[in-house]
Amino acid sequence: MAASAVGIITLFAAVLAGPLAWAVATYVQSRRKAADGAAEASASEGQVDGKETEREEMNGVAYTLSLLGYAIGLGNLWRFPYLVGKWGGGAFIIAYLVCLFVVAIPAYLMEMVMGQYTRKSTVGCFKMIHPRWDGLAYGQALILLLVMAYYNVLLAYAIIYIAGSLVDPLPWAADSKNYFNAEVLNGYDDYIDKGLGPVQWKLALALLVVWLIVFASLAFGKKILTKVTWVTVVGPIVMLVVLLIRSVTLDGAADGIKFYIGKFDGEVLGDLDMWASACSQILFSLSPGFGTAITMSSYTRPKENVFRTCMVVAVCNSAFSLVGGFAIFSIVGNITFRLNAAGGVLDEATGVMALTTVAEQASAGTGLAFIAIADGMRAFGSGANAMSVLFFSVLLTLGLDSTFCWAETFVCYVEDYCLVKGGTKPAHWKIVGCMCAVMYLMGLLYCTRMGIELLDIVDHYCITYYLLLAVALEAFMFTFDFGWRRLVVHVKLATLGNLRTPLGQDVVPSFFWRLGIHFTMPAGCLFLFFYIFSSDVAEPYGGYPGWLQGIGWFCLAALLAVTPLGFVRSLMSGTGSTLPPLEQEEAALAAALGIKSTLPPLGQNEECTI
């Protein structure tokens, strides 16, 4: 094997794509400020009406990029195509879009408004709304620790494949499945009398690289993070376009695309498992329930139009998944074409070679990215190293954005806690450094020989379950303690006088948003929670050994035990909400508009009605 010059050049070009885009955007923005005046610029630097704000702020571009990076993650280019393949194409896409509009977007808007309104991280935000909800906030803080510990291990896989892409020929060219299972994971063949096993040094080293990148990006404030975000958000978009243009020209690509958008099985729409998969995919993609959207929105400017940002992020996130599906299924189509041209695949039941289909190749699960697509890179001939660098760099940068937001959210929890306790807040870089070190050590558990099984267990029992419960509980919190009217008044008052919304942003159509927040969002999440629970009770998840199942159930039980603590403390102390009176804000809005408030009196049960 020898170093691949093409692969090395491609890697440097991919890294430079983001800084170049940032430089161009900065130049355009500076010219616009010079023409329009610097009034708005002062607000973006942490000042509002000439006064220094007490919370570091992000300008609109940085805020939008951070949320885009948070939403667009590994699942968009990995899990989404796998689920499309599993559930037969077009029917899943329809279910996915329905869940996007009636569950995920309402939840996302709700969190963004609460964060901007309270100007606090999730813990402080929930306490301000009502102290009975702080147990939910602490539960969300715990799942941040759990998800950061294992999520970056997936990025470590991508680091290993990027390093392999710099070698010619590709080290997995002979047998991509064996490379992933033996060289990357070194997993066990069975679970009989097996524990986690020793830490694999390649994974441990790659994981260290990932956390060093996270530290360098977060340790020195949001200005540095904004520049890094241009690399990790713009870079994947550029690389995806290149990958898409090249992949659709491959032999067999048309068959893959036909399966992706041309196949529609109406009977699948009646399958509850398919709807559960669609709902979980969009929820875990936008990721309301982690508290990250609340915390990131607390850093945006008070005059930022979070309603518009919500629409932009939600649409771009799903568009990335849908467009990325064309590239993925083009490659899967080519893989199917090459396998059939070589005589097909071995049928283990009959022991003879048989032709394969796009559906069979697309249902490879975890292996879709690290086995099937890695193997498909060979189809690019002399450009195999370059395309391999592009694809796995996309996976890496997509995952880094989510990690940045989760890590920044947790750091914010620590900083806010120090401020509340009245002590001296440690230097930002020290908090980031300690967090990265602890998360790296926790992540080593997932670098063992049974690490990927442990990862799957924790993801299922902790993240899947608790996110669904958290989103449902947030809907109840909003309905009974925050209120629809407060959201409407805040969005309009915050955007009043903006260039694009001189009379303020209206949250329309009102019926759609209230239906989502008050009904479809909590009902859908609770249904999915209990449906998955009943399935796991009937049949243990994944066929894993009992001790692994026990770890999963124990972690879930710990999260559930934390959640009601706020209710208990609230009942004992008698404390209540510290939100300002709604009538005060309605009067301020009416005064700003120069009219008397025409909003109807707030009925006792109005927030619960659709």
Coordinates of C-alpha atoms in Angstrom, one line a residue:
M1 CA 0.0 0.0 0.0
A2 CA 1.1 3.6 -0.7
A3 CA -0.2 7.0 0.1
S4 CA -2.9 8.3 -2.2
A5 CA -2.0 11.8 -3.5
V6 CA -5.6 12.2 -4.8
G7 CA -7.0 11.3 -1.4
I8 CA -4.7 13.7 0.5
I9 CA -5.5 16.6 -1.9
T10 CA -9.2 16.0 -1.6
L11 CA -9.0 16.0 2.2
F12 CA -7.2 19.4 2.2
A13 CA -9.8 20.8 -0.3
A14 CA -12.7 19.5 1.9
V15 CA -11.2 21.2 4.9
L16 CA -10.7 24.5 3.1
A17 CA -14.2 24.6 1.7
G18 CA -15.7 25.9 4.9
P19 CA -13.2 28.7 5.6
L20 CA -13.5 29.9 2.1
A21 CA -17.3 30.1 2.4
W22 CA -16.9 31.9 5.7
A23 CA -14.5 34.4 4.2
V24 CA -16.9 35.2 1.4
A25 CA -19.9 35.5 3.7
T26 CA -17.9 37.8 6.1
Y27 CA -16.9 40.0 3.1
V28 CA -20.5 40.2 1.9
Q29 CA -21.8 40.9 5.4
S30 CA -19.2 43.7 6.0
R31 CA -20.2 45.4 2.7
R32 CA -23.8 45.2 3.7
K33 CA -23.1 46.7 7.1
A34 CA -21.2 49.5 5.5
A35 CA -24.1 50.3 3.3
D36 CA -26.9 49.9 5.9
G37 CA -25.1 51.2 9.0
A38 CA -23.8 49.3 12.0
A39 CA -26.9 49.7 14.3
E40 CA -27.8 46.0 14.1
A41 CA -24.2 45.0 14.3
S42 CA -23.9 46.4 17.8
A43 CA -26.7 44.2 19.0
S44 CA -25.0 41.1 17.6
E45 CA -21.9 41.8 19.7
G46 CA -23.8 41.5 23.0
Q47 CA -25.5 44.9 23.2
V48 CA -29.2 45.8 23.2
D49 CA -30.3 49.4 23.1
G50 CA -26.7 50.5 24.0
K51 CA -26.5 48.3 27.1
E52 CA -24.2 45.4 27.7
T53 CA -26.2 42.2 28.0
E54 CA -25.3 39.7 30.7
R55 CA -25.3 36.7 28.3
E56 CA -23.0 36.1 25.4
E57 CA -24.9 36.3 22.2
M58 CA -24.8 34.9 18.7
N59 CA -25.8 36.8 15.6
G60 CA -28.5 35.5 13.3
V61 CA -26.1 33.7 10.9
A62 CA -24.2 32.0 13.7
Y63 CA -27.4 31.0 15.4
T64 CA -28.9 29.5 12.3
L65 CA -25.7 27.6 11.4
S66 CA -25.4 26.2 14.9
L67 CA -29.0 24.8 14.8
L68 CA -28.5 23.5 11.2
G69 CA -25.4 21.7 12.3
Y70 CA -27.2 20.3 15.3
A71 CA -30.1 19.1 13.3
I72 CA -28.3 17.7 10.3
G73 CA -26.3 14.8 11.7
L74 CA -25.2 11.3 10.9
G75 CA -28.8 10.0 10.8
N76 CA -29.6 12.2 7.8
L77 CA -27.1 10.4 5.6
W78 CA -27.0 7.0 7.3
R79 CA -30.2 6.1 9.2
F80 CA -32.7 7.8 6.9
P81 CA -31.7 5.9 3.8
Y82 CA -31.6 2.6 5.7
L83 CA -35.2 3.2 7.0
V84 CA -36.4 4.1 3.5
G85 CA -34.9 0.8 2.2
K86 CA -36.4 -1.1 5.1
W87 CA -39.9 0.2 4.6
G88 CA -40.1 0.1 0.9
G89 CA -39.4 3.6 -0.4
G90 CA -42.1 6.2 -1.0
A91 CA -44.5 5.1 1.8
F92 CA -41.9 5.8 4.5
I93 CA -41.1 9.3 3.0
I94 CA -44.8 10.2 3.2
A95 CA -45.0 9.1 6.8
Y96 CA -41.8 11.0 7.6
L97 CA -43.1 14.2 6.2
V98 CA -46.4 13.9 8.0
C99 CA -44.6 13.4 11.3
L100 CA -42.3 16.3 10.5
F101 CA -45.2 18.8 10.3
V102 CA -47.5 17.5 13.0
V103 CA -44.9 16.5 15.7
A104 CA -41.3 17.6 15.1
I105 CA -41.7 21.2 13.9
P106 CA -44.2 22.2 16.7
A107 CA -41.9 20.8 19.3
Y108 CA -38.9 22.6 17.8
L109 CA -40.7 26.0 17.7
M110 CA -41.8 25.5 21.2
E111 CA -38.3 24.9 22.5
M112 CA -36.8 27.8 20.5
V113 CA -39.3 30.3 21.8
M114 CA -38.9 29.2 25.4
G115 CA -35.2 29.5 25.2
Q116 CA -35.2 33.0 23.6
Y117 CA -37.9 34.2 26.0
T118 CA -36.3 33.1 29.3
R119 CA -32.6 33.7 28.1
K120 CA -31.6 30.7 30.2
S121 CA -30.3 27.2 29.7
T122 CA -32.7 24.3 29.9
V123 CA -32.5 23.9 33.7
G124 CA -33.0 27.6 34.3
C125 CA -35.7 27.9 31.7
F126 CA -37.8 25.0 33.2
K127 CA -37.4 26.4 36.7
M128 CA -38.5 29.8 35.6
I129 CA -41.6 28.3 33.9
H130 CA -42.3 26.3 37.0
P131 CA -39.9 24.6 39.5
R132 CA -41.9 21.3 39.2
W133 CA -40.2 20.7 35.8
D134 CA -36.6 21.0 36.9
G135 CA -36.4 17.2 37.3
L136 CA -37.1 16.9 33.6
A137 CA -34.3 19.3 32.9
Y138 CA -31.8 17.2 35.0
G139 CA -32.9 14.1 33.1
Q140 CA -32.1 15.8 29.8
A141 CA -28.7 16.8 31.2
L142 CA -28.1 13.2 32.0
I143 CA -29.0 12.0 28.5
L144 CA -26.6 14.6 27.1
L145 CA -23.8 12.9 29.0
L146 CA -24.9 9.5 27.8
V147 CA -25.2 10.5 24.2
M148 CA -21.9 12.4 24.0
A149 CA -20.1 9.4 25.5
Y150 CA -21.1 7.0 22.7
Y151 CA -22.0 9.3 19.7
N152 CA -18.4 10.3 19.1
V153 CA -17.4 6.7 18.8
L154 CA -19.3 6.7 15.6
L155 CA -17.2 9.6 14.5
A156 CA -14.1 7.6 15.4
Y157 CA -15.2 5.0 12.9
A158 CA -15.3 7.8 10.3
I159 CA -11.8 9.0 11.3
I160 CA -10.5 5.5 10.7
Y161 CA -12.1 5.3 7.3
I162 CA -10.8 8.8 6.4
A163 CA -7.3 7.6 7.3
G164 CA -7.8 4.5 5.2
S165 CA -8.9 6.6 2.3
L166 CA -5.5 8.2 2.1
V167 CA -4.0 4.8 1.2
D168 CA -4.1 3.2 -2.3
P169 CA -5.6 0.7 -2.7
L170 CA -8.4 1.2 -0.2
P171 CA -7.7 -1.2 2.7
W172 CA -11.3 -2.5 2.6
A173 CA -11.2 -3.2 -1.1
A174 CA -10.8 -6.9 -0.7
D175 CA -13.6 -7.4 1.9
S176 CA -15.4 -4.4 3.3
K177 CA -17.4 -6.4 5.8
N178 CA -14.4 -8.2 7.2
Y179 CA -12.6 -4.8 7.5
F180 CA -15.4 -3.2 9.5
N181 CA -16.0 -6.2 11.8
A182 CA -12.4 -7.4 12.2
E183 CA -10.1 -4.3 11.7
V184 CA -12.4 -1.5 13.0
L185 CA -14.6 -3.2 15.6
N186 CA -12.7 -6.5 16.3
G187 CA -16.0 -7.7 17.7
Y188 CA -16.9 -11.2 19.1
D189 CA -18.5 -13.8 16.9
D190 CA -21.1 -14.6 19.7
Y191 CA -22.2 -13.4 23.1
I192 CA -21.7 -16.6 25.0
D193 CA -19.7 -16.0 28.2
K194 CA -18.5 -12.7 26.9
G195 CA -18.0 -9.4 28.6
L196 CA -17.2 -6.0 27.1
G197 CA -13.6 -7.1 26.4
P198 CA -10.5 -5.0 26.1
V199 CA -10.3 -1.5 24.6
Q200 CA -9.3 -1.4 20.9
W201 CA -6.4 0.9 20.4
K202 CA -7.4 2.1 16.9
L203 CA -10.8 3.2 18.2
A204 CA -9.3 4.8 21.3
L205 CA -6.9 6.8 19.3
A206 CA -9.5 7.9 16.8
L207 CA -11.8 8.9 19.6
L208 CA -9.1 11.0 21.1
V209 CA -8.7 12.9 17.8
V210 CA -12.4 13.6 17.8
W211 CA -12.4 15.0 21.3
L212 CA -9.4 17.1 20.6
I213 CA -11.3 18.6 17.7
V214 CA -14.2 19.3 20.0
F215 CA -12.0 20.9 22.6
A216 CA -10.2 23.2 20.0
S217 CA -13.6 24.3 18.6
L218 CA -15.4 25.1 21.9
A219 CA -12.7 26.1 24.3
F220 CA -12.2 29.7 23.1
G221 CA -15.7 31.0 22.8
K222 CA -18.5 31.3 20.3
K223 CA -16.5 33.4 17.8
I224 CA -14.1 30.5 17.2
L225 CA -17.0 28.1 17.2
T226 CA -18.8 30.2 14.5
K227 CA -15.8 29.9 12.2
V228 CA -15.5 26.2 12.8
T229 CA -19.2 25.8 12.1
W230 CA -18.7 27.2 8.6
V231 CA -16.5 24.2 8.0
T232 CA -18.8 21.6 9.5
V233 CA -22.0 22.9 8.0
V234 CA -21.0 24.3 4.6
G235 CA -18.4 21.6 4.0
P236 CA -20.9 18.7 4.1
I237 CA -23.3 20.5 1.7
V238 CA -20.5 21.1 -0.8
M239 CA -19.2 17.6 -0.5
L240 CA -22.7 16.1 -0.8
V241 CA -23.3 18.0 -4.0
V242 CA -20.0 16.6 -5.5
L243 CA -20.9 13.1 -4.3
L244 CA -24.5 13.4 -5.8
I245 CA -23.3 14.7 -9.2
R246 CA -20.8 11.8 -9.5
S247 CA -23.0 9.0 -8.0
V248 CA -26.1 9.6 -10.3
T249 CA -23.9 8.8 -13.3
L250 CA -22.9 5.3 -12.1
D251 CA -24.2 2.1 -13.7
G252 CA -27.3 1.0 -11.9
A253 CA -27.9 4.4 -10.3
A254 CA -31.3 4.7 -12.0
D255 CA -32.5 1.4 -10.3
G256 CA -31.5 2.8 -6.9
I257 CA -33.3 6.1 -7.5
K258 CA -36.4 4.2 -8.8
F259 CA -36.5 2.3 -5.6
Y260 CA -36.1 5.4 -3.6
I261 CA -38.8 7.6 -5.1
G262 CA -40.6 5.3 -7.6
K263 CA -41.7 2.5 -5.3
F264 CA -44.8 3.0 -3.2
D265 CA -46.6 0.4 -1.2
G266 CA -49.8 1.7 0.2
E267 CA -50.3 -1.2 2.5
V268 CA -47.2 -0.2 4.5
L269 CA -49.0 3.0 5.6
G270 CA -51.2 0.8 7.8
D271 CA -48.1 -0.6 9.6
L272 CA -47.7 0.9 13.1
D273 CA -44.0 -0.1 13.1
M274 CA -43.4 2.0 10.0
W275 CA -45.0 5.0 11.6
A276 CA -43.0 4.5 14.7
S277 CA -39.8 4.4 12.7
A278 CA -40.8 7.6 10.7
C279 CA -41.7 9.5 13.8
S280 CA -38.6 8.5 15.7
Q281 CA -36.4 9.4 12.8
I282 CA -37.6 13.0 12.4
L283 CA -37.7 13.5 16.2
F284 CA -34.1 12.2 16.6
S285 CA -33.0 14.3 13.6
L286 CA -34.3 17.7 14.8
S287 CA -33.8 16.4 18.4
P288 CA -36.2 18.3 20.5
G289 CA -36.1 16.8 24.0
F290 CA -32.4 17.2 24.5
G291 CA -32.8 20.8 25.7
T292 CA -30.2 21.9 23.2
A293 CA -32.5 24.0 21.1
I294 CA -33.6 25.8 24.3
T295 CA -30.0 26.5 25.3
M296 CA -28.8 27.6 21.9
S297 CA -31.8 29.9 21.5
S298 CA -31.0 31.5 24.9
Y299 CA -27.8 32.9 23.2
T300 CA -29.5 34.4 20.2
R301 CA -30.4 38.1 20.0
P302 CA -33.6 39.2 21.7
K303 CA -34.8 40.6 18.3
E304 CA -34.1 37.4 16.4
N305 CA -37.0 35.9 14.4
V306 CA -36.9 32.4 15.9
F307 CA -40.1 31.5 14.0
R308 CA -38.4 32.0 10.7
T309 CA -35.3 30.2 11.9
C310 CA -37.4 27.3 12.9
M311 CA -38.8 27.0 9.5
V312 CA -35.4 27.3 7.8
V313 CA -33.8 24.7 10.0
A314 CA -36.6 22.2 9.8
V315 CA -36.9 22.4 6.0
C316 CA -33.2 22.3 5.4
N317 CA -32.7 19.4 7.7
S318 CA -35.3 17.3 5.9
A319 CA -34.1 18.5 2.5
F320 CA -30.6 17.3 3.3
S321 CA -32.0 13.9 4.1
L322 CA -34.1 13.7 1.0
V323 CA -31.4 14.9 -1.4
G324 CA -28.8 12.8 0.3
G325 CA -31.0 9.8 -0.3
F326 CA -30.5 10.3 -4.1
A327 CA -26.7 10.0 -3.6
I328 CA -26.9 7.0 -1.3
F329 CA -29.4 5.0 -3.4
S330 CA -27.5 5.8 -6.6
I331 CA -24.5 4.1 -4.9
V332 CA -26.6 1.3 -3.6
G333 CA -28.0 0.8 -7.1
N334 CA -24.5 0.6 -8.5
I335 CA -23.5 -1.9 -5.8
T336 CA -26.5 -4.1 -6.8
F337 CA -25.5 -3.7 -10.5
R338 CA -21.9 -4.9 -9.9
L339 CA -22.9 -7.8 -7.7
N340 CA -25.4 -9.1 -10.3
A341 CA -22.9 -8.6 -13.1
A342 CA -20.5 -10.8 -11.1
G343 CA -23.1 -13.6 -10.7
G344 CA -25.1 -12.4 -7.7
V345 CA -24.6 -13.2 -4.0
L346 CA -24.4 -16.4 -2.1
D347 CA -27.8 -17.6 -0.8
E348 CA -26.9 -19.1 2.6
A349 CA -30.0 -21.2 2.7
T350 CA -29.4 -23.0 -0.7
G351 CA -25.7 -22.5 -1.1
V352 CA -26.0 -21.2 -4.6
M353 CA -25.5 -17.8 -6.2
A354 CA -28.6 -15.7 -6.7
L355 CA -29.3 -12.2 -8.1
T356 CA -29.7 -9.5 -5.4
T357 CA -32.0 -6.4 -5.3
V358 CA -31.6 -2.8 -4.3
A359 CA -34.0 -3.4 -1.4
E360 CA -31.7 -6.2 0.0
Q361 CA -28.6 -4.1 -0.3
A362 CA -30.3 -1.0 1.2
S363 CA -31.4 -2.9 4.4
A364 CA -27.8 -3.4 5.6
G365 CA -28.4 -1.4 8.8
T366 CA -25.2 -0.2 10.5
G367 CA -23.3 -1.6 7.6
L368 CA -25.0 0.6 5.0
A369 CA -22.4 3.4 5.6
F370 CA -19.4 1.4 6.8
I371 CA -19.8 -1.7 4.7
A372 CA -22.0 -1.3 1.7
I373 CA -21.2 2.3 0.8
A374 CA -17.5 1.8 1.6
D375 CA -17.5 -1.1 -0.8
G376 CA -19.3 1.0 -3.3
M377 CA -16.4 3.5 -3.4
R378 CA -14.5 1.1 -5.6
A379 CA -16.9 1.9 -8.4
F380 CA -15.3 5.3 -8.8
G381 CA -12.2 3.8 -10.2
S382 CA -9.2 6.1 -10.1
G383 CA -11.3 8.6 -8.1
A384 CA -12.1 6.0 -5.4
N385 CA -9.8 7.6 -2.8
A386 CA -11.2 11.1 -3.5
M387 CA -14.8 10.0 -3.2
S388 CA -14.1 8.0 -0.1
V389 CA -12.5 11.0 1.6
L390 CA -15.6 13.1 0.6
F391 CA -18.1 10.6 1.9
F392 CA -16.5 9.9 5.3
S393 CA -15.6 13.5 5.8
V394 CA -19.3 14.3 5.3
L395 CA -20.1 11.8 8.0
L396 CA -17.5 13.2 10.4
T397 CA -18.5 16.8 10.0
L398 CA -22.2 16.1 10.2
G399 CA -21.5 14.3 13.5
L400 CA -19.2 17.0 14.9
D401 CA -21.9 19.7 14.6
S402 CA -24.3 17.7 16.8
T403 CA -21.5 17.1 19.3
F404 CA -20.6 20.8 19.4
C405 CA -24.2 21.7 20.3
W406 CA -24.6 19.0 22.9
A407 CA -21.2 19.9 24.5
E408 CA -22.0 23.6 24.4
T409 CA -25.3 22.9 26.1
F410 CA -23.7 20.9 28.9
V411 CA -21.0 23.6 29.4
C412 CA -23.8 26.2 29.6
Y413 CA -25.4 24.1 32.4
V414 CA -22.2 24.2 34.4
E415 CA -21.6 27.9 33.9
D416 CA -25.2 28.8 34.8
Y417 CA -25.0 26.6 37.9
C418 CA -21.9 28.4 39.0
L419 CA -23.6 31.8 38.5
V420 CA -26.7 30.7 40.5
K421 CA -24.6 29.5 43.4
G422 CA -22.8 32.8 43.4
G423 CA -19.4 31.4 43.1
T424 CA -16.6 32.3 40.7
K425 CA -17.2 30.8 37.3
P426 CA -14.2 28.8 36.1
A427 CA -12.6 29.8 32.8
H428 CA -14.5 28.6 29.8
W429 CA -11.7 26.5 28.5
K430 CA -11.2 24.7 31.8
I431 CA -14.8 23.6 31.9
V432 CA -14.6 22.5 28.2
G433 CA -11.4 20.6 28.9
C434 CA -12.7 18.8 31.9
M435 CA -15.9 17.8 30.1
C436 CA -13.9 16.5 27.1
A437 CA -11.6 14.5 29.3
V438 CA -14.5 12.9 31.2
M439 CA -16.5 12.2 28.0
Y440 CA -13.4 10.5 26.4
L441 CA -12.9 8.2 29.4
M442 CA -16.6 7.3 29.3
G443 CA -16.4 6.7 25.6
L444 CA -13.7 4.1 26.0
L445 CA -16.4 1.7 27.2
Y446 CA -17.7 1.8 23.6
C447 CA -14.3 1.2 22.2
T448 CA -14.2 -2.3 23.6
R449 CA -14.9 -5.5 21.6
M450 CA -18.5 -5.4 22.6
G451 CA -18.7 -1.6 22.4
I452 CA -21.1 -1.4 19.4
E453 CA -23.6 -3.7 21.2
L454 CA -23.4 -1.5 24.3
L455 CA -23.9 1.6 22.2
D456 CA -27.0 0.1 20.6
I457 CA -28.4 -0.8 24.0
V458 CA -27.8 2.7 25.6
D459 CA -29.2 4.4 22.5
H460 CA -32.3 2.4 22.5
Y461 CA -33.2 2.2 26.2
C462 CA -32.0 5.7 27.3
I463 CA -32.1 8.0 24.3
T464 CA -35.0 6.6 22.4
Y465 CA -37.3 6.2 25.4
Y466 CA -36.4 9.3 27.2
L467 CA -36.5 11.7 24.2
L468 CA -40.1 10.6 23.5
L469 CA -41.1 11.0 27.1
A470 CA -39.3 14.4 27.4
V471 CA -41.0 15.8 24.3
A472 CA -44.4 14.8 25.6
L473 CA -43.7 16.3 29.0
E474 CA -42.5 19.5 27.4
A475 CA -45.8 19.8 25.6
F476 CA -47.7 19.5 28.9
M477 CA -45.3 22.0 30.5
F478 CA -45.9 24.5 27.7
T479 CA -49.7 23.9 27.7
F480 CA -50.3 24.4 31.4
D481 CA -47.4 26.7 32.6
F482 CA -46.1 28.7 29.6
G483 CA -49.1 29.1 27.3
W484 CA -49.9 29.6 23.7
R485 CA -50.7 33.3 24.1
R486 CA -47.3 34.0 25.7
L487 CA -45.6 32.4 22.7
V488 CA -47.7 34.5 20.2
V489 CA -47.1 37.8 22.1
H490 CA -43.4 37.1 22.5
V491 CA -42.7 36.3 18.8
K492 CA -44.6 39.3 17.7
L493 CA -43.0 41.7 20.2
A494 CA -39.5 40.3 19.6
T495 CA -39.7 40.8 15.8
L496 CA -41.6 44.1 15.9
G497 CA -39.7 46.7 13.9
N498 CA -37.4 44.3 12.2
L499 CA -36.7 45.0 8.5
R500 CA -38.6 42.0 7.3
T501 CA -41.4 42.1 9.9
P502 CA -42.0 45.8 10.7
L503 CA -45.4 44.9 12.3
G504 CA -44.0 41.7 14.0
Q505 CA -44.1 38.0 13.1
D506 CA -47.5 36.3 13.3
V507 CA -47.5 32.6 14.2
V508 CA -49.8 31.3 11.6
P509 CA -51.8 29.3 10.9
S510 CA -52.7 29.3 14.6
F511 CA -54.9 26.2 14.4
F512 CA -52.1 24.1 13.0
W513 CA -49.6 25.1 15.6
R514 CA -52.0 24.6 18.5
L515 CA -53.1 21.3 17.2
G516 CA -49.5 20.1 17.0
I517 CA -48.3 21.4 20.4
H518 CA -51.4 20.6 22.4
F519 CA -52.4 17.2 20.8
T520 CA -50.4 15.5 18.1
M521 CA -47.0 16.1 19.6
P522 CA -47.7 14.7 23.1
A523 CA -50.1 12.0 21.8
G524 CA -47.7 10.8 19.2
C525 CA -44.7 10.7 21.5
L526 CA -46.6 8.9 24.3
F527 CA -48.0 6.4 21.9
L528 CA -44.6 5.6 20.5
F529 CA -43.1 5.4 24.0
F530 CA -45.6 2.8 25.2
Y531 CA -45.6 0.9 21.9
I532 CA -41.9 0.4 22.0
F533 CA -42.1 -0.5 25.7
S534 CA -44.7 -3.2 25.0
S535 CA -42.6 -4.6 22.1
D536 CA -39.4 -4.8 24.3
V537 CA -41.3 -6.5 27.1
A538 CA -42.7 -9.1 24.7
E539 CA -39.3 -9.7 23.1
P540 CA -36.0 -8.5 24.4
Y541 CA -34.4 -5.8 22.2
G542 CA -31.8 -6.9 19.6
G543 CA -31.4 -10.4 20.9
Y544 CA -28.6 -9.2 23.2
P545 CA -27.5 -11.1 26.4
G546 CA -29.4 -10.5 29.6
W547 CA -26.7 -8.5 31.3
L548 CA -26.6 -6.0 28.5
Q549 CA -30.4 -5.7 28.6
G550 CA -30.1 -5.1 32.4
I551 CA -27.8 -2.2 31.8
G552 CA -30.3 -0.6 29.4
W553 CA -33.3 -1.0 31.8
F554 CA -31.2 0.2 34.8
C555 CA -30.2 3.4 33.0
L556 CA -33.7 4.0 31.8
A557 CA -35.0 3.5 35.4
A558 CA -32.4 6.0 36.7
L559 CA -33.6 8.6 34.2
L560 CA -37.2 8.0 35.0
A561 CA -36.5 8.3 38.8
V562 CA -34.9 11.8 38.3
T563 CA -37.8 13.2 36.3
P564 CA -40.5 13.6 39.1
L565 CA -38.0 15.1 41.6
G566 CA -39.1 18.6 40.6
F567 CA -42.7 17.9 41.3
V568 CA -41.8 16.6 44.8
R569 CA -39.7 19.6 45.7
S570 CA -42.3 22.0 44.3
L571 CA -45.0 20.5 46.4
M572 CA -42.9 20.6 49.5
S573 CA -41.6 24.2 49.0
G574 CA -44.8 25.7 47.5
T575 CA -42.8 27.7 45.0
G576 CA -44.3 28.6 41.6
S577 CA -43.6 30.2 38.3
T578 CA -41.4 33.3 38.0
L579 CA -42.5 34.2 34.5
P580 CA -43.6 37.8 34.1
P581 CA -47.3 38.5 34.0
L582 CA -48.7 37.9 30.5
E583 CA -50.9 41.0 30.7
Q584 CA -47.7 43.1 31.1
E585 CA -46.4 41.9 27.8
E586 CA -49.7 42.2 26.0
A587 CA -49.8 45.9 27.1
A588 CA -46.2 46.4 25.9
L589 CA -47.1 44.9 22.5
A590 CA -50.2 47.0 22.2
A591 CA -48.3 50.2 23.2
A592 CA -45.6 49.3 20.6
L593 CA -48.3 48.9 17.9
G594 CA -50.0 52.1 19.0
I595 CA -53.3 50.3 19.6
K596 CA -55.4 48.9 22.4
S597 CA -55.0 45.2 23.0
T598 CA -57.7 43.4 21.0
L599 CA -56.7 40.0 22.3
P600 CA -59.7 38.3 24.1
P601 CA -59.5 37.8 27.9
L602 CA -57.4 34.7 28.8
G603 CA -59.8 32.0 29.9
Q604 CA -58.9 29.5 32.6
N605 CA -58.7 26.6 30.2
E606 CA -57.8 28.4 27.0
E607 CA -54.3 27.0 26.8
C608 CA -55.7 23.4 26.7
T609 CA -58.1 24.1 23.8
I610 CA -57.4 23.5 20.1

